[in-house]
């Protein structure tokens, strides 16, 4: 009556039993083993986007990502709108005690703008971080120049303390490891990163971070439409678990580059036509080249004869950099570079200081871009008093600079009438001040290249992420964008507030190879052919070896692993009332099974057993109760189905009228 | 034959000989482009030259021009406030309705140079299951009413406020006697409680209260002519233009009264209407009505006598589309006698009607916006068709226009007369 199941090992007991169990049941559908991992994306930005007086968005970027146990800092930006400690990210978010080096596996900088790299020397030298900092070659070359410029304005001019020094910038840059496009860099055994072209400024990159089968892509700032010197952002279908992107421009529809350029040309043209001089303060690299290409292209066609000058040394410097970084420019520049250097201009000549006093119209590109020192400031002072002249500011200016003041509409400036700013600060206050009236026309133009609402969708379409994370935005004002992304791509879209942590559960798919023999055997068993829409269970042995998973037949697994097969037998007792002798009962059983199980091999063996296939049946009884028979059934694991069936059948007893021959 | 056509362009183009010669050049370049494609060296330079030529010309003919590229093309541009417009997709399945904030640069008059902001901002957005063929804002509310062009239902949408950026559908209005599957035309009520005048043909025009969905007025007459345009000219008087060109004047206070003004138009010609209303004057009779036909004729009349044209003109247009769907004629709100025409090809033409006469003559435009044919994207721009245009309510020469490729342009053209003196 009671069914007893007992394990019996036929050969030596060992681990082999493992090889016989079904470790996994992969299906044809998605060859996926269950199991989930956590990827945390922490954000440690403590303030939202800030709108400066000039109307340009200057939030700061600093994102902390935890993936597969690795902690990575993405960008280390400075907030351009604050003058106090709020300007740097609050690194105590990351670790209360202990150095950042112990917590962070690496730092990655997407491009050289200060709102993405401005806090780097502060973090590495003042807070303390000695691990690797990754950035592309152009970023590595340009970033320290910008940091030094900014340090000069802040410390030397405004006299602020508690700021990083020139030496700190140098020491910080020593920790930088350069990245090449599309080159996979192994940070350690498990963590790898890869840079993609972002097209925002020279050297701007998007990065893919990968640990095992999990990955995150951080876009930084990117641009989906090529311009005169840069190409469009590109990424392959890398299907990251999370795509992290800025939301600042995700709700804009950008005016075309062409119209921005048209506006620039129109302003230059108008001023030159009325005999005025145009000053364009620029940073040595990037926008300056773009605008030069533009003027060069149209100067003759616009019927212009006024000279265009580029400030001293700039051309050489720019050419030097662009030769080094030619792979980072757009296709057209790359193509023509061999025959003719795009930056050797026909109309644009080197500037000499004395030219500023020449009569008649002219256009001058001069550094620095924020009018805080140097040639651009000198020329500005000479030309500011004439309303026929014009100054075009093609980019953002830091607080405290002349550039920032005139962009805010200031018409009277207190000037120090000296060559360099540093000297002035050392003078007694008020000893050499000069008031300057700004009569010239001031034009502010933004040429910054950001992807807009359409661009962000294009990028998602390219990369096919499983989750989308938008940073730097006000969540309730981006409900529509979130809905749109979620509906169009059927993925989740997260918009964490600054300082908030988002956790995304990943569901990594684990590919398993199935041996051909096993598949053939499965096919031979019949049933429909594998259908990707219908998962199907199959049996086999999973071997996990050398980072690969294979499903093979048990025999093959034993052979490959050099193991002996263990046999697992079930034994079952069934009590039966049958008033016959033991041999007669066995005969009756034989007859009964013969009639019920047609098509099976059933043998009555001379040693007093009945065999149904491999199942052994014996009869015994005690002397006290000769009519109570105890049937012993024994079957191997492989015949479990038939064994169970037989035990159930015999429990019902034997029909009367069976012959006992 | 083409050359002679172009030569007539050359002679009569009001923009002057150079422009016309340039037009001619474009025509040839377009034709040459396919040949040049074989010759790899010449191909890019030819196409680029064409764009560059227009680029240089644009320096002189526009004060300002902004070009935007929407993800999905729109055939509606509707002002929802002084600074915002609504656009919406018209594809057969899922579409978006977007409320866009115009860039600051378009609103700062002093120190415009200090303002670098020239991008649209998506301030509100929503999803529509159907196509959006018609979209009207109800003045004084945050509501827009739309129709998909295939049935007579109106969708009512709440554009949302400061705290939320989602446009939600809040209701559906139905025509009492839905008689057509051609879609309906909509005219928002101008005074009183928010209400909307709508209909698909003259006979089923009705006025519906927005909040209750209650019909306030419906026309009792059986005139099955399809409706092409509908507009209020005062609190209760409205104008309806039938597709065959007939004009009707109705009054919502008087359901039985409807004044019919047959146009005596030709068979198979489609008409639409543009009305210049002066809401400050209580007398609607000063309204100018311009009717545009698919045969590129414009007939201008006013409410005092709608039967006899005040003046009319034959427009010189080479149609690029056989569809009458996008035909549009509008009066400039802040410029005397000017009207804009689009929907036949990739251009928006501005005409000064001051020189027009009662007898039908051919007139040349005051200005042509060719920007939609000059987009440098991958689209075949020679087949671009303008889907709609609207005037800026207060800036006299600023127009917004959209085309089938998803482009939206905001342009402020230079008036030659004032520029030269």
PDB file of C-alpha atoms in Angstrom, chain A residues 54-55 225 228 247-263 265-267 269-270 294 297-298 301-302 332 406-411 442-446 452-454 457 461 475-481 483-485 487-488, chain B residues 48-56 58-72 94 96-98 100 105 111-127 162-167 371 374-377 409 414:
ATOM      1  CA  UNK A  54      22.888  85.426 -20.485  1.00  0.00           C
ATOM      2  CA  UNK A  55      20.260  82.767 -20.840  1.00  0.00           C
ATOM      3  CA  UNK A 225      23.521  66.677 -37.309  1.00  0.00           C
ATOM      4  CA  UNK A 228      31.144  72.408 -40.873  1.00  0.00           C
ATOM      5  CA  UNK A 247      17.318  66.027 -20.891  1.00  0.00           C
ATOM      6  CA  UNK A 248      18.160  69.728 -21.159  1.00  0.00           C
ATOM      7  CA  UNK A 249      17.710  69.765 -24.903  1.00  0.00           C
ATOM      8  CA  UNK A 250      15.358  66.799 -25.124  1.00  0.00           C
ATOM      9  CA  UNK A 251      12.335  69.088 -25.086  1.00  0.00           C
ATOM     10  CA  UNK A 252      13.628  71.541 -27.672  1.00  0.00           C
ATOM     11  CA  UNK A 253      13.257  71.705 -31.416  1.00  0.00           C
ATOM     12  CA  UNK A 254      16.467  73.217 -32.694  1.00  0.00           C
ATOM     13  CA  UNK A 255      16.708  75.976 -35.204  1.00  0.00           C
ATOM     14  CA  UNK A 256      18.854  74.780 -38.091  1.00  0.00           C
ATOM     15  CA  UNK A 257      22.569  75.330 -38.176  1.00  0.00           C
ATOM     16  CA  UNK A 258      22.085  77.032 -41.500  1.00  0.00           C
ATOM     17  CA  UNK A 259      19.950  79.764 -39.979  1.00  0.00           C
ATOM     18  CA  UNK A 260      22.429  80.314 -37.163  1.00  0.00           C
ATOM     19  CA  UNK A 261      25.180  80.663 -39.724  1.00  0.00           C
ATOM     20  CA  UNK A 262      23.042  82.921 -41.839  1.00  0.00           C
ATOM     21  CA  UNK A 263      22.476  85.188 -38.873  1.00  0.00           C
ATOM     22  CA  UNK A 265      27.020  86.137 -41.845  1.00  0.00           C
ATOM     23  CA  UNK A 266      24.276  88.740 -41.978  1.00  0.00           C
ATOM     24  CA  UNK A 267      25.595  90.540 -38.911  1.00  0.00           C
ATOM     25  CA  UNK A 269      28.052  91.562 -43.618  1.00  0.00           C
ATOM     26  CA  UNK A 270      25.966  94.477 -42.352  1.00  0.00           C
ATOM     27  CA  UNK A 294      32.060  79.632 -42.916  1.00  0.00           C
ATOM     28  CA  UNK A 297      33.358  79.781 -47.957  1.00  0.00           C
ATOM     29  CA  UNK A 298      31.134  82.777 -48.473  1.00  0.00           C
ATOM     30  CA  UNK A 301      30.313  84.981 -52.993  1.00  0.00           C
ATOM     31  CA  UNK A 302      29.054  87.730 -50.744  1.00  0.00           C
ATOM     32  CA  UNK A 332      34.639  66.332 -45.664  1.00  0.00           C
ATOM     33  CA  UNK A 406      28.502  93.038 -21.920  1.00  0.00           C
ATOM     34  CA  UNK A 407      26.244  90.054 -22.613  1.00  0.00           C
ATOM     35  CA  UNK A 408      24.152  91.235 -19.699  1.00  0.00           C
ATOM     36  CA  UNK A 409      23.743  94.550 -21.431  1.00  0.00           C
ATOM     37  CA  UNK A 410      26.186  96.530 -19.295  1.00  0.00           C
ATOM     38  CA  UNK A 411      27.044  99.755 -21.113  1.00  0.00           C
ATOM     39  CA  UNK A 442      26.873  93.411 -29.018  1.00  0.00           C
ATOM     40  CA  UNK A 443      25.596  90.175 -30.517  1.00  0.00           C
ATOM     41  CA  UNK A 444      25.293  86.919 -28.644  1.00  0.00           C
ATOM     42  CA  UNK A 445      25.075  83.805 -30.802  1.00  0.00           C
ATOM     43  CA  UNK A 446      24.892  80.242 -29.722  1.00  0.00           C
ATOM     44  CA  UNK A 452      17.098  68.009 -29.738  1.00  0.00           C
ATOM     45  CA  UNK A 453      13.881  66.045 -29.159  1.00  0.00           C
ATOM     46  CA  UNK A 454      14.221  64.379 -32.529  1.00  0.00           C
ATOM     47  CA  UNK A 457      14.822  59.594 -30.412  1.00  0.00           C
ATOM     48  CA  UNK A 461      16.704  54.007 -32.124  1.00  0.00           C
ATOM     49  CA  UNK A 475      10.302  65.238 -14.039  1.00  0.00           C
ATOM     50  CA  UNK A 476       6.812  66.685 -14.021  1.00  0.00           C
ATOM     51  CA  UNK A 477       7.619  68.817 -17.036  1.00  0.00           C
ATOM     52  CA  UNK A 478       8.837  65.795 -18.949  1.00  0.00           C
ATOM     53  CA  UNK A 479       5.920  63.407 -18.510  1.00  0.00           C
ATOM     54  CA  UNK A 480       5.154  63.655 -22.208  1.00  0.00           C
ATOM     55  CA  UNK A 481       8.713  62.849 -23.236  1.00  0.00           C
ATOM     56  CA  UNK A 483       5.425  58.600 -22.279  1.00  0.00           C
ATOM     57  CA  UNK A 484       6.700  59.085 -25.791  1.00  0.00           C
ATOM     58  CA  UNK A 485       9.893  57.115 -25.202  1.00  0.00           C
ATOM     59  CA  UNK A 487       5.404  54.018 -25.981  1.00  0.00           C
ATOM     60  CA  UNK A 488       7.621  54.212 -29.018  1.00  0.00           C
TER      61      UNK A 488
ATOM     62  CA  UNK B  48      25.698  72.474 -52.695  1.00  0.00           C
ATOM     63  CA  UNK B  49      25.983  75.457 -54.962  1.00  0.00           C
ATOM     64  CA  UNK B  50      22.250  75.576 -55.332  1.00  0.00           C
ATOM     65  CA  UNK B  51      21.741  75.661 -51.577  1.00  0.00           C
ATOM     66  CA  UNK B  52      24.563  78.147 -51.137  1.00  0.00           C
ATOM     67  CA  UNK B  53      23.055  80.477 -53.729  1.00  0.00           C
ATOM     68  CA  UNK B  54      19.792  80.536 -51.865  1.00  0.00           C
ATOM     69  CA  UNK B  55      21.664  80.946 -48.623  1.00  0.00           C
ATOM     70  CA  UNK B  56      23.383  84.075 -49.911  1.00  0.00           C
ATOM     71  CA  UNK B  58      18.400  84.820 -48.022  1.00  0.00           C
ATOM     72  CA  UNK B  59      20.779  87.303 -46.372  1.00  0.00           C
ATOM     73  CA  UNK B  60      19.124  90.047 -48.352  1.00  0.00           C
ATOM     74  CA  UNK B  61      15.515  88.987 -48.568  1.00  0.00           C
ATOM     75  CA  UNK B  62      14.866  88.014 -44.950  1.00  0.00           C
ATOM     76  CA  UNK B  63      15.346  89.983 -41.755  1.00  0.00           C
ATOM     77  CA  UNK B  64      15.128  86.748 -39.856  1.00  0.00           C
ATOM     78  CA  UNK B  65      14.590  83.168 -40.797  1.00  0.00           C
ATOM     79  CA  UNK B  66      14.412  80.096 -38.606  1.00  0.00           C
ATOM     80  CA  UNK B  67      14.129  76.563 -39.923  1.00  0.00           C
ATOM     81  CA  UNK B  68      12.981  73.697 -37.750  1.00  0.00           C
ATOM     82  CA  UNK B  69      12.564  70.036 -38.457  1.00  0.00           C
ATOM     83  CA  UNK B  70       9.690  68.264 -36.706  1.00  0.00           C
ATOM     84  CA  UNK B  71       9.815  64.516 -36.264  1.00  0.00           C
ATOM     85  CA  UNK B  72       6.480  64.189 -38.043  1.00  0.00           C
ATOM     86  CA  UNK B  94      -0.622  57.286 -33.909  1.00  0.00           C
ATOM     87  CA  UNK B  96       1.406  63.652 -31.567  1.00  0.00           C
ATOM     88  CA  UNK B  97      -0.049  67.031 -30.686  1.00  0.00           C
ATOM     89  CA  UNK B  98       2.630  69.454 -29.547  1.00  0.00           C
ATOM     90  CA  UNK B 100       5.544  74.793 -28.822  1.00  0.00           C
ATOM     91  CA  UNK B 105      14.507  85.856 -29.908  1.00  0.00           C
ATOM     92  CA  UNK B 111      18.551  94.181 -27.545  1.00  0.00           C
ATOM     93  CA  UNK B 112      17.545  91.317 -29.767  1.00  0.00           C
ATOM     94  CA  UNK B 113      21.238  90.737 -30.361  1.00  0.00           C
ATOM     95  CA  UNK B 114      21.809  89.774 -26.737  1.00  0.00           C
ATOM     96  CA  UNK B 115      19.293  86.981 -26.979  1.00  0.00           C
ATOM     97  CA  UNK B 116      20.795  83.810 -28.383  1.00  0.00           C
ATOM     98  CA  UNK B 117      17.756  81.638 -27.804  1.00  0.00           C
ATOM     99  CA  UNK B 118      16.355  80.558 -31.154  1.00  0.00           C
ATOM    100  CA  UNK B 119      14.939  77.118 -30.448  1.00  0.00           C
ATOM    101  CA  UNK B 120      11.342  76.031 -30.027  1.00  0.00           C
ATOM    102  CA  UNK B 121      10.578  74.455 -26.701  1.00  0.00           C
ATOM    103  CA  UNK B 122       8.045  71.645 -26.464  1.00  0.00           C
ATOM    104  CA  UNK B 123       5.966  72.831 -23.517  1.00  0.00           C
ATOM    105  CA  UNK B 124       3.082  70.381 -23.792  1.00  0.00           C
ATOM    106  CA  UNK B 125       2.524  67.196 -25.746  1.00  0.00           C
ATOM    107  CA  UNK B 126      -0.079  64.490 -26.180  1.00  0.00           C
ATOM    108  CA  UNK B 127      -0.937  61.475 -28.297  1.00  0.00           C
ATOM    109  CA  UNK B 162       2.232  74.983 -15.714  1.00  0.00           C
ATOM    110  CA  UNK B 163       2.558  71.894 -13.568  1.00  0.00           C
ATOM    111  CA  UNK B 164       2.104  69.225 -16.196  1.00  0.00           C
ATOM    112  CA  UNK B 165       3.335  68.890 -19.747  1.00  0.00           C
ATOM    113  CA  UNK B 166       0.762  66.372 -20.961  1.00  0.00           C
ATOM    114  CA  UNK B 167      -2.070  67.237 -23.368  1.00  0.00           C
ATOM    115  CA  UNK B 371      12.812  77.796 -48.088  1.00  0.00           C
ATOM    116  CA  UNK B 374      15.882  74.293 -50.027  1.00  0.00           C
ATOM    117  CA  UNK B 375      16.143  71.990 -47.074  1.00  0.00           C
ATOM    118  CA  UNK B 376      19.544  70.331 -47.066  1.00  0.00           C
ATOM    119  CA  UNK B 377      18.305  67.066 -45.654  1.00  0.00           C
ATOM    120  CA  UNK B 409       9.910  77.782 -40.972  1.00  0.00           C
ATOM    121  CA  UNK B 414      12.336  92.297 -46.074  1.00  0.00           C
TER     122      UNK B 414
END
